[in-house]
Coordinates of N, CA, C and O (backbone and C1' of nucleotides) in Angstrom, one line a residue:
Chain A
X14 N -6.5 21.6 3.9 CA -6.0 20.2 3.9 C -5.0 20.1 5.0 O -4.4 21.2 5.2
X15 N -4.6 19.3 5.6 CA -3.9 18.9 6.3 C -4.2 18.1 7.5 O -3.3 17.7 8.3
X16 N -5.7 17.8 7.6 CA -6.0 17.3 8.9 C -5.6 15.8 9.1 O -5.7 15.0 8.2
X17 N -5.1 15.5 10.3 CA -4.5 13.6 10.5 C -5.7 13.1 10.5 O -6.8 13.5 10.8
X18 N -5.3 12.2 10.0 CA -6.2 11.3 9.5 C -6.9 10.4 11.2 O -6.2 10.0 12.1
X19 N -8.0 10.3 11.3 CA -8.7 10.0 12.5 C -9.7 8.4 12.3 O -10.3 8.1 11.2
X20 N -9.8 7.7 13.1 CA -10.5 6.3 13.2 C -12.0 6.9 12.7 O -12.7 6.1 12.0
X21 N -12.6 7.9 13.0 CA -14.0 8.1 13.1 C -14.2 7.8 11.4 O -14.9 6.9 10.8
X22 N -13.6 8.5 10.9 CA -13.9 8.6 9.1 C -13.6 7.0 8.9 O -14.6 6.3 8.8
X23 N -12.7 6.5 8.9 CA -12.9 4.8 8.5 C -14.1 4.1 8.5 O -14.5 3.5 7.5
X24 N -14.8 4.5 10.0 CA -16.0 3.6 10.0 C -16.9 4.3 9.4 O -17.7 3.6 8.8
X25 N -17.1 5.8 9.4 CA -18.4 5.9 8.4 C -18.2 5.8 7.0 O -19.2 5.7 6.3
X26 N -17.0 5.7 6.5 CA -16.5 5.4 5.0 C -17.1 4.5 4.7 O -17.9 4.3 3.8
X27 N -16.6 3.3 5.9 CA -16.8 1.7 6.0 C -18.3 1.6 5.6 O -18.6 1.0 4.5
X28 N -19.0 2.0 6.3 CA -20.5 1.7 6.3 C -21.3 2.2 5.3 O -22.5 1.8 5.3
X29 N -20.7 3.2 4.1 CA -21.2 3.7 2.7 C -20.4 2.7 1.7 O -20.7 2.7 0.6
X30 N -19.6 2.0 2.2 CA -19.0 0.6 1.6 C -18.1 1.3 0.0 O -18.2 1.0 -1.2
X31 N -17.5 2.0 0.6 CA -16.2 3.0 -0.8 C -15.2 3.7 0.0 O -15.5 4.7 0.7
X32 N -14.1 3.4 0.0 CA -13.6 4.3 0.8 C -12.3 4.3 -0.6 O -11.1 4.6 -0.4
X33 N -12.5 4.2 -1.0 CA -11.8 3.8 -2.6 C -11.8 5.6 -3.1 O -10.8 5.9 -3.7
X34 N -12.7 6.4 -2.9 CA -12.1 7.8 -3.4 C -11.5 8.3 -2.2 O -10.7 9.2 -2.3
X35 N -11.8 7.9 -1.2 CA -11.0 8.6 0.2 C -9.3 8.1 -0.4 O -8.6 9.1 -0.5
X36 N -8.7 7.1 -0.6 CA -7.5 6.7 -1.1 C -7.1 7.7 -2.7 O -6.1 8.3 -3.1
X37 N -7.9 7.5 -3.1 CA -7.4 8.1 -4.6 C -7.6 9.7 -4.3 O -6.9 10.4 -5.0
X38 N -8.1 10.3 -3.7 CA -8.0 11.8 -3.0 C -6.5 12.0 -2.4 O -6.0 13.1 -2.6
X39 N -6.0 11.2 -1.9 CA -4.4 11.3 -1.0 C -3.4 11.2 -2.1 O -2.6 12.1 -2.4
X40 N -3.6 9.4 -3.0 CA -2.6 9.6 -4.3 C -2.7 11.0 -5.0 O -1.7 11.7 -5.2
X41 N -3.9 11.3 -5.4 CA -3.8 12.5 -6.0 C -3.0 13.7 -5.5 O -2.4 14.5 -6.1
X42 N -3.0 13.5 -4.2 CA -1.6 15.1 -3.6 C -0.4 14.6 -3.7 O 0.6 15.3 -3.5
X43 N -0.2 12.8 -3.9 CA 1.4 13.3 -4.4 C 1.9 14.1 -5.5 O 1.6 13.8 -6.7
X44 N 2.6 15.1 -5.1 CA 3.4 16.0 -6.1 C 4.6 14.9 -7.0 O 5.1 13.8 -6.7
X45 N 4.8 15.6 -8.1 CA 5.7 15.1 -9.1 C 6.7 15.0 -8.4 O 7.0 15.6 -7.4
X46 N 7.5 13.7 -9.1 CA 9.0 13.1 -8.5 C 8.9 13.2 -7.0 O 9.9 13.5 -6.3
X47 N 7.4 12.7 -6.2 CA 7.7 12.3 -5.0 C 6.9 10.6 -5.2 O 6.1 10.3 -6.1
X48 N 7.4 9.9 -3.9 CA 7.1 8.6 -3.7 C 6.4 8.6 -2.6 O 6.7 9.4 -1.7
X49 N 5.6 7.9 -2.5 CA 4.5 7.3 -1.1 C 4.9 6.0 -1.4 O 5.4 5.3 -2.4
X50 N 4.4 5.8 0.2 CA 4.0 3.8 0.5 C 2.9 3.7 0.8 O 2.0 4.4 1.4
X51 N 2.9 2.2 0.3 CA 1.2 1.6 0.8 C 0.3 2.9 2.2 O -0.7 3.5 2.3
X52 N 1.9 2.4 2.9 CA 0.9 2.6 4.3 C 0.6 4.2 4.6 O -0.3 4.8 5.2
X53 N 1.7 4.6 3.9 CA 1.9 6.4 4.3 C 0.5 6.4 3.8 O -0.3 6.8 4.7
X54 N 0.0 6.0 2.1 CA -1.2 6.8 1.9 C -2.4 6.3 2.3 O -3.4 6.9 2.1
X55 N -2.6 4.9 3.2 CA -3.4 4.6 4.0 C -3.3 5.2 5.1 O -4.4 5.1 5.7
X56 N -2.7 5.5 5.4 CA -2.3 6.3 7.2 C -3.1 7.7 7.1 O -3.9 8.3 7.9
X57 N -2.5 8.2 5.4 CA -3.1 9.6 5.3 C -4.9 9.6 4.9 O -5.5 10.6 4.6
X58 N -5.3 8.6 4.9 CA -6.6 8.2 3.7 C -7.5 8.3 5.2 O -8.6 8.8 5.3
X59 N -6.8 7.8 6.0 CA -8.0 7.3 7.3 C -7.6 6.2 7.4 O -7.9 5.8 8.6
X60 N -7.0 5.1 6.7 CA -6.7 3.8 7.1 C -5.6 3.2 7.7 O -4.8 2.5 7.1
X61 N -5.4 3.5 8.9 CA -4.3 3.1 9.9 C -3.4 1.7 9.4 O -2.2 1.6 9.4
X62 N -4.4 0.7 9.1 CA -3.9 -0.3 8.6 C -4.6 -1.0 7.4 O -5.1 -2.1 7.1
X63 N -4.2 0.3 6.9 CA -5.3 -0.5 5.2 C -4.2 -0.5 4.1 O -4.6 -0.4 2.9
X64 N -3.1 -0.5 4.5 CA -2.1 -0.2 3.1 C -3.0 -1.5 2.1 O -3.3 -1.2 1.0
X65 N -3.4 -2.8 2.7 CA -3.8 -3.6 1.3 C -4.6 -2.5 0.5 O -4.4 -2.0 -0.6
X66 N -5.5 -2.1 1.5 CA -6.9 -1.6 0.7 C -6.8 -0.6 -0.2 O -7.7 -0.3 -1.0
X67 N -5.1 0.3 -0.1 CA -4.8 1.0 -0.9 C -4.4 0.3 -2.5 O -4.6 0.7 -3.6
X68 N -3.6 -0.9 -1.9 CA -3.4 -1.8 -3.4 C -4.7 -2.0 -4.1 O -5.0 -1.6 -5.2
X69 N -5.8 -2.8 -3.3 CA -7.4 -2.5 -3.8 C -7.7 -1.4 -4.8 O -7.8 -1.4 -6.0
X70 N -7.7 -0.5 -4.0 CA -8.1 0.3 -5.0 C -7.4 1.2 -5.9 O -7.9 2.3 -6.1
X71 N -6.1 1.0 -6.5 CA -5.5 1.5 -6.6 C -5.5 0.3 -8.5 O -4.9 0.6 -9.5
X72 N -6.2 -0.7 -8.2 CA -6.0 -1.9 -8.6 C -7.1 -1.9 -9.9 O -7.0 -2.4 -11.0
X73 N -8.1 -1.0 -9.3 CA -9.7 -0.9 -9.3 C -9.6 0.3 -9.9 O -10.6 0.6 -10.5
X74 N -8.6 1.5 -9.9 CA -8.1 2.9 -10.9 C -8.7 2.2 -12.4 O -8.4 1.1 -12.9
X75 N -9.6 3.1 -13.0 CA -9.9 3.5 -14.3 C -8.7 3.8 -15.0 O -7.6 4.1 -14.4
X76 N -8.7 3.7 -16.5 CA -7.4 3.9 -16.9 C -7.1 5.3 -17.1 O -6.0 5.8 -16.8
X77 N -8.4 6.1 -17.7 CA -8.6 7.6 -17.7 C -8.9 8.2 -16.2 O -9.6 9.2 -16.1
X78 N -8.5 7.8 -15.3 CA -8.6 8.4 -13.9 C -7.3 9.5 -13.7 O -7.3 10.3 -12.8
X79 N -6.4 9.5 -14.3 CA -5.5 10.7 -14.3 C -4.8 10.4 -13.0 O -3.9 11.3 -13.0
X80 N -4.6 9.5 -11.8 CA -4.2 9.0 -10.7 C -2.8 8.9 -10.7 O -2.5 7.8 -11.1
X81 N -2.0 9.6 -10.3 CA -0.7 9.3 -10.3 C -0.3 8.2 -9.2 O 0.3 8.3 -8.2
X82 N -1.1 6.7 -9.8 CA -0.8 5.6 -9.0 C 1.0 4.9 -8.8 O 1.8 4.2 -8.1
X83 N 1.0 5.6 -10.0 CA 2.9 4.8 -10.4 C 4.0 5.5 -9.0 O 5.1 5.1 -8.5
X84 N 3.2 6.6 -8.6 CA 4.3 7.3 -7.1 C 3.7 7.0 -5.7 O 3.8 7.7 -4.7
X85 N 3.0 5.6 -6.1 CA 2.9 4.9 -4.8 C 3.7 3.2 -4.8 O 3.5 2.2 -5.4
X86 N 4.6 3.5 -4.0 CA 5.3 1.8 -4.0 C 4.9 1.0 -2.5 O 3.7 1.1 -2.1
X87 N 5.8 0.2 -1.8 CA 6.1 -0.1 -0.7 C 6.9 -0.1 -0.2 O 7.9 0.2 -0.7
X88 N 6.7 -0.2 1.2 CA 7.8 0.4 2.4 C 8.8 0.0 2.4 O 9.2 -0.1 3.6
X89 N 9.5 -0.4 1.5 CA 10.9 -0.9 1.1 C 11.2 -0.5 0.1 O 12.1 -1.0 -0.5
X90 N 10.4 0.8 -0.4 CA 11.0 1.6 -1.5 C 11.1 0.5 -3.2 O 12.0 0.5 -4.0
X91 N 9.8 -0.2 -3.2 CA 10.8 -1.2 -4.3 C 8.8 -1.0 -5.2 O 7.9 -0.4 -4.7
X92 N 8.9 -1.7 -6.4 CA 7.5 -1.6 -7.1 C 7.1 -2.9 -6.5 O 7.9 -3.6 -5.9
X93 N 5.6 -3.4 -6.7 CA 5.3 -4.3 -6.0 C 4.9 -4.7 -7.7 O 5.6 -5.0 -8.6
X94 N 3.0 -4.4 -7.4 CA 2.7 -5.1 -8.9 C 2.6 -6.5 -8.9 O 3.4 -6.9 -9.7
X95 N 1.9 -7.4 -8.2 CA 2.1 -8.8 -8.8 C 1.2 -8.7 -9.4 O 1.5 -7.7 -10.1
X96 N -0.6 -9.3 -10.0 CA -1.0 -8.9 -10.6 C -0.3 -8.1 -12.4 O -1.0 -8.2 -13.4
X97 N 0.3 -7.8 -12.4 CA 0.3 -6.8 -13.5 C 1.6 -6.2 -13.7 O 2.1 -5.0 -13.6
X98 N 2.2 -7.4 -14.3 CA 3.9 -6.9 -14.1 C 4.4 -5.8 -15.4 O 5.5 -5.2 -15.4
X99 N 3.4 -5.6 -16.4 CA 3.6 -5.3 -17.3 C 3.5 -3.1 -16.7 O 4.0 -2.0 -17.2
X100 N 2.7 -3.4 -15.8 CA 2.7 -1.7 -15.6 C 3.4 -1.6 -14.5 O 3.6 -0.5 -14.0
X101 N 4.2 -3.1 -13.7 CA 5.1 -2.8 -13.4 C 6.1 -1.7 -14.0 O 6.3 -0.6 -13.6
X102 N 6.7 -2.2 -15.1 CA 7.5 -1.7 -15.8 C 7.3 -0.2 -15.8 O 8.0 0.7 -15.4
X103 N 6.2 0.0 -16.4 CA 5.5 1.1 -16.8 C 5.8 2.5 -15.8 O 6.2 3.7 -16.0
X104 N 5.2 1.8 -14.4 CA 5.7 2.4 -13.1 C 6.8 3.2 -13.0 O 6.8 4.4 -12.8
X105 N 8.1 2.1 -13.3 CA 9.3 2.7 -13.0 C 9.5 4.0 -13.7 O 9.8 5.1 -13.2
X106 N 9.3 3.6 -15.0 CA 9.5 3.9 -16.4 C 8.8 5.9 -16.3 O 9.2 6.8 -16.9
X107 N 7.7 5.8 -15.4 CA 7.1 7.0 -15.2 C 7.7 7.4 -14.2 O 7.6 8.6 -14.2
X108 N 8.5 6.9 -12.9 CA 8.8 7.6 -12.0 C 10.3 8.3 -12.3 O 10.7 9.2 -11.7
X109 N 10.9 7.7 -13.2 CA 12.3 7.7 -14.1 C 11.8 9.2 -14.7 O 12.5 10.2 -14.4
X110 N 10.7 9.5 -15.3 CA 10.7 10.2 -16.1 C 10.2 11.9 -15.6 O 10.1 13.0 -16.2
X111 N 9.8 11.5 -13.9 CA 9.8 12.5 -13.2 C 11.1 12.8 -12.6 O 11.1 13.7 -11.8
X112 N 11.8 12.3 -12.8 CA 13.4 12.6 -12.0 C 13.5 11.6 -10.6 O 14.2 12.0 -9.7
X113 N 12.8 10.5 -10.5 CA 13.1 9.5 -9.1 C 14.2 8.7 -9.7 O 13.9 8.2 -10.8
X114 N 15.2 8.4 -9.4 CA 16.4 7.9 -9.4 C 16.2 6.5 -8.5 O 16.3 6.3 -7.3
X115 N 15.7 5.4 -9.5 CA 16.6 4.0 -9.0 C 17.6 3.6 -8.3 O 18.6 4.2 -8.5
X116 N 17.7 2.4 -7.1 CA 19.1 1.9 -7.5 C 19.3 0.8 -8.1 O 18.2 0.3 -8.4
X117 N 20.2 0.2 -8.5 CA 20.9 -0.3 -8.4 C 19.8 -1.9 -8.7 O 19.7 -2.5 -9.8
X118 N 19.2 -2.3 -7.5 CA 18.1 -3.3 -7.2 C 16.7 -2.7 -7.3 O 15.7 -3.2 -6.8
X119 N 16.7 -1.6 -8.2 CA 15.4 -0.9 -8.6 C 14.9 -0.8 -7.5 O 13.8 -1.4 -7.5
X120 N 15.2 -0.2 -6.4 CA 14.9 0.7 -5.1 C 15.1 2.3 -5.4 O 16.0 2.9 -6.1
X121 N 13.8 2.9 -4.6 CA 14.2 4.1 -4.1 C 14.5 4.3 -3.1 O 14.5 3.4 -2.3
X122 N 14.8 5.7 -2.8 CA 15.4 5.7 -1.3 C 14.0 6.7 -0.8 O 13.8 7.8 -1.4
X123 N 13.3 6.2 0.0 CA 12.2 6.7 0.2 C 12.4 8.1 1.2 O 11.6 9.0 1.3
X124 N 13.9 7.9 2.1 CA 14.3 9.0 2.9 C 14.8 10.4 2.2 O 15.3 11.4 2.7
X125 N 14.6 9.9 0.2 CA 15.1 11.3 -0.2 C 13.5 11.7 -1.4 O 12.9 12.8 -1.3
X126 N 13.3 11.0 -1.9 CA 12.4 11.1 -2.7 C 10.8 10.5 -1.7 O 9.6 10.7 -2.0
X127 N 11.0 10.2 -1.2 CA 9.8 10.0 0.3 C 8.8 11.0 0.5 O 9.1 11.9 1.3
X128 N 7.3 11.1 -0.1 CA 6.7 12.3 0.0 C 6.4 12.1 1.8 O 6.3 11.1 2.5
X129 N 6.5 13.7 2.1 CA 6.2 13.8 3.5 C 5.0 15.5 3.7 O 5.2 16.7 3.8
X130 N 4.1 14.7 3.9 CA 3.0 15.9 4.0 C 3.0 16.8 5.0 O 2.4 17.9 4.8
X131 N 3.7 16.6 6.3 CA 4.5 17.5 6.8 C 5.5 18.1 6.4 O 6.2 17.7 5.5
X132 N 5.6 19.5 7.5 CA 6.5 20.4 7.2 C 7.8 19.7 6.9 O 8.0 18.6 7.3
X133 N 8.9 20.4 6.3 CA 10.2 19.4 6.5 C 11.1 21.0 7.2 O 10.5 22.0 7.7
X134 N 12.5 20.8 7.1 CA 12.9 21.8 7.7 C 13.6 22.2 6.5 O 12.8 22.2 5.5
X135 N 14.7 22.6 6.3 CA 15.6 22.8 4.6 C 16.1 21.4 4.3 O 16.5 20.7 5.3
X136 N 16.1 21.0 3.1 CA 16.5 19.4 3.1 C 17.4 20.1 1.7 O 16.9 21.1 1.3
X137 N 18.3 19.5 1.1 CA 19.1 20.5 0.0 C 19.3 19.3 -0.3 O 19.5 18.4 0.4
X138 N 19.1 19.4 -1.6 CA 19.2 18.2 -2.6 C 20.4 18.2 -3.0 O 20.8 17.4 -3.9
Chain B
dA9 P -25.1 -12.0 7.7 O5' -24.7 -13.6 7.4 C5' -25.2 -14.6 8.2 C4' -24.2 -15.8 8.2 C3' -22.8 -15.5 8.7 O3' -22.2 -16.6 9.2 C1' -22.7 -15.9 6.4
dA10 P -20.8 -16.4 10.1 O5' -19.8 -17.3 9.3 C5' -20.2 -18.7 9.1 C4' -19.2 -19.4 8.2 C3' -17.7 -19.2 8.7 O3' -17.0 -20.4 8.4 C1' -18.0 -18.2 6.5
dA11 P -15.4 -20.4 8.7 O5' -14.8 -20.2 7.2 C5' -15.3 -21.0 6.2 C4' -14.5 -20.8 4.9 C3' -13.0 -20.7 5.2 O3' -12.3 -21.4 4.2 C1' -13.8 -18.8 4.1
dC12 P -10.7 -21.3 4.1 O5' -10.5 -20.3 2.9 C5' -11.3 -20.4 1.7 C4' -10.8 -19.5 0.6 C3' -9.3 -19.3 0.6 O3' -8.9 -19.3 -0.7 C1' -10.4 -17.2 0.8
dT13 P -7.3 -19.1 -1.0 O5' -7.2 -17.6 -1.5 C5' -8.1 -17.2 -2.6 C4' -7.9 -15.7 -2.8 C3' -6.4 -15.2 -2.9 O3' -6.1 -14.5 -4.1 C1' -7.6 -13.8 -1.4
dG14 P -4.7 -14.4 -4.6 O5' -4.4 -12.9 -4.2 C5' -5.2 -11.8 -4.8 C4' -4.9 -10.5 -4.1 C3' -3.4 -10.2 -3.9 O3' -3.1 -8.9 -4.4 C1' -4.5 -10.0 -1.9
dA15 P -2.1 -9.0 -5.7 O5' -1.1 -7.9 -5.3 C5' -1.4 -6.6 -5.9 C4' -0.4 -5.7 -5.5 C3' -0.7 -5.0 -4.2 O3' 0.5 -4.7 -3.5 C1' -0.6 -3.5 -5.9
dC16 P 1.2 -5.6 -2.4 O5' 0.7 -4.9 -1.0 C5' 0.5 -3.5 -1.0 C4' 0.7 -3.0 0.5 C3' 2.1 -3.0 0.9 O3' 2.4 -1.8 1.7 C1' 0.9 -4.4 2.3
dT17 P 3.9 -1.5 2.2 O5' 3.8 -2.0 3.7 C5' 2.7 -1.5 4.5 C4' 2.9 -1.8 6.0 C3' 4.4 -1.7 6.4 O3' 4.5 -1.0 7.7 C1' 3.6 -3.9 6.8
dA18 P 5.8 -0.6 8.3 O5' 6.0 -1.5 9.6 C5' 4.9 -1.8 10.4 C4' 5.2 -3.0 11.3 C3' 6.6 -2.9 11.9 O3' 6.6 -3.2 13.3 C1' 6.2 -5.0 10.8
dA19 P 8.0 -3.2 14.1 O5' 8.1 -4.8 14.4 C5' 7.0 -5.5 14.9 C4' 7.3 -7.0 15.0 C3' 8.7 -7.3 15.6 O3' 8.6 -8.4 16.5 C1' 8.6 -8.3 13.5
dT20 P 9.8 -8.8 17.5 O5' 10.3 -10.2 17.0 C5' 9.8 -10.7 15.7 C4' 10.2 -12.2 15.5 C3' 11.6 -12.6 16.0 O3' 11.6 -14.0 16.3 C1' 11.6 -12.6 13.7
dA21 P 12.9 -14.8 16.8 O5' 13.5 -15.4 15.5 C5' 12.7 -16.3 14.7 C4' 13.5 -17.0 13.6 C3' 14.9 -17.4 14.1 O3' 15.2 -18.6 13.5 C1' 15.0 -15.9 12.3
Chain C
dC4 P 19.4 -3.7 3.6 O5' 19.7 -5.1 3.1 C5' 20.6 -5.3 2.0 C4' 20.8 -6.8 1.8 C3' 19.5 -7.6 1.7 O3' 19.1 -7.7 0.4 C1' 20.9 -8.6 3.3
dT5 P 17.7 -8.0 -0.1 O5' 17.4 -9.6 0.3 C5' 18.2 -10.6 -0.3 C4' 17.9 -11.9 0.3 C3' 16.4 -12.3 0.0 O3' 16.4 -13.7 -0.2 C1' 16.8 -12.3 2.4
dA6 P 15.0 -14.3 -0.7 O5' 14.4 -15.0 0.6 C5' 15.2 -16.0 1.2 C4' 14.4 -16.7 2.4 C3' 12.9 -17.0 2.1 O3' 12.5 -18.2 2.6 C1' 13.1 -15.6 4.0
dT7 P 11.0 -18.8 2.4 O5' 10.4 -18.5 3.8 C5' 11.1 -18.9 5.0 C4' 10.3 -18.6 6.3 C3' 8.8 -18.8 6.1 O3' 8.3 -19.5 7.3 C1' 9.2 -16.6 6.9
dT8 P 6.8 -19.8 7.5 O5' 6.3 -18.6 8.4 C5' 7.1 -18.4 9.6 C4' 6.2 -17.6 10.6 C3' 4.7 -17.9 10.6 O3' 4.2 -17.9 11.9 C1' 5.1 -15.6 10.1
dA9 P 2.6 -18.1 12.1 O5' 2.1 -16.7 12.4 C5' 2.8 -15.9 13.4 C4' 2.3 -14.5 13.5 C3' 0.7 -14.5 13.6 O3' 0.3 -13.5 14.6 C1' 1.5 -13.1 11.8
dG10 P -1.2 -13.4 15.0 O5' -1.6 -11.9 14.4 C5' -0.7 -10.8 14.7 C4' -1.1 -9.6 13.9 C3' -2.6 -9.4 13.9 O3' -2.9 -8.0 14.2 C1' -1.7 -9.2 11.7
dC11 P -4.5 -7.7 14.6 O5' -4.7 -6.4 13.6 C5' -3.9 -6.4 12.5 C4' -4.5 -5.4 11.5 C3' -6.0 -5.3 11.4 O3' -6.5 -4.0 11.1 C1' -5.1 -6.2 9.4
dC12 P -8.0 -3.7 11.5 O5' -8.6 -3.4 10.0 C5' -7.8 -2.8 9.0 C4' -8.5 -3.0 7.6 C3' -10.0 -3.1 7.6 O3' -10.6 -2.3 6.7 C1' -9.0 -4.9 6.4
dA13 P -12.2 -2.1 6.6 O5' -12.5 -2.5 5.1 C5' -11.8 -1.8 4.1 C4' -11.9 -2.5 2.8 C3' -13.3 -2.9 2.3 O3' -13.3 -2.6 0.9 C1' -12.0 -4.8 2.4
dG14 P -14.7 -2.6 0.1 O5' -14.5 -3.8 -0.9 C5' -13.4 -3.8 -1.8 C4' -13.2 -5.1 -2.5 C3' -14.5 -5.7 -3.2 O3' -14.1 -6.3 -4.4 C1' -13.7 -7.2 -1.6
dT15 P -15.2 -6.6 -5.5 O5' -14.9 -8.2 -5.8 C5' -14.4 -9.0 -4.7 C4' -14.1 -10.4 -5.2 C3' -15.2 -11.1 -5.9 O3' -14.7 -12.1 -6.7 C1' -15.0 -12.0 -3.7
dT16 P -15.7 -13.1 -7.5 O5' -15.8 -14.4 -6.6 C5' -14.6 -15.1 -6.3 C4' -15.0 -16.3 -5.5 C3' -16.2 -17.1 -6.0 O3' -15.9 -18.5 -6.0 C1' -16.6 -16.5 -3.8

DNA sequence: AAACTGACTAATA
DNA sequence: CTATTAGCCAGTT
């Protein structure tokens, strides 16, 4: 794993008309007590600019799908959820229980809890 | 097939 | 900091 994500896979995704497990393949590698955004796990999926299509299908998660969807927010670090304010809650309530720390305005700071599928260098908590 | 909608993002004011 | 606008892409109507 690790390869950047490339235009070519979009379109033949595109054209088998699912690219809905190509997204839920990425959520799945975030690790515990880390955060993605829309776009990060669209960027990582193959979709350069598909952060919606991540809410899509993210939307479209089975309930027994085991998807750690609650450690995907937006790029302002904050829960989105319109649709479905009740797992709003739910969200936080799971990301709290991995050790992601709120602020204040129920933001994360995506620069500390920010999954990053690259290397990092030593970051000391 | 065209138009509308939407778990988004980045740029502007 | 928040509010507004435009852009993007796939799924629905």
């Amino acid at each position: 794993m690790g390869d950047p994500p490339e235009d070519v896979g979009r379109l033949e995704t595109r054209r088998r008309g699912g690219n809905r497990p190509r997204i839920w393949a990425v959520v799945r590698r975030i690790p515990r007590g880390k955060v993605a955004s829309y776009g990060q796990v669209a960027l990582w999926a193959g979709l350069p600019h598909g952060a919606r299509q991540v809410g899509y299908a993210l939307h479209d998660l089975p309930e027994g799908s085991g998807l750690p969807w609650h450690r995907v927010l937006n790029a302002q670090g904050r829960v989105s959820v319109h649709p479905d304010p009740v797992s709003s809650q739910l969200q936080r309530a799971l990301l709290e229980s991995e050790g992601v720390v709120f602020d204040a305005r129920g933001r994360v700071d995506l620069g500390r809890w920010g999954w990053r599928p690259r290397p990092q260098k030593g970051r000391a908590p």
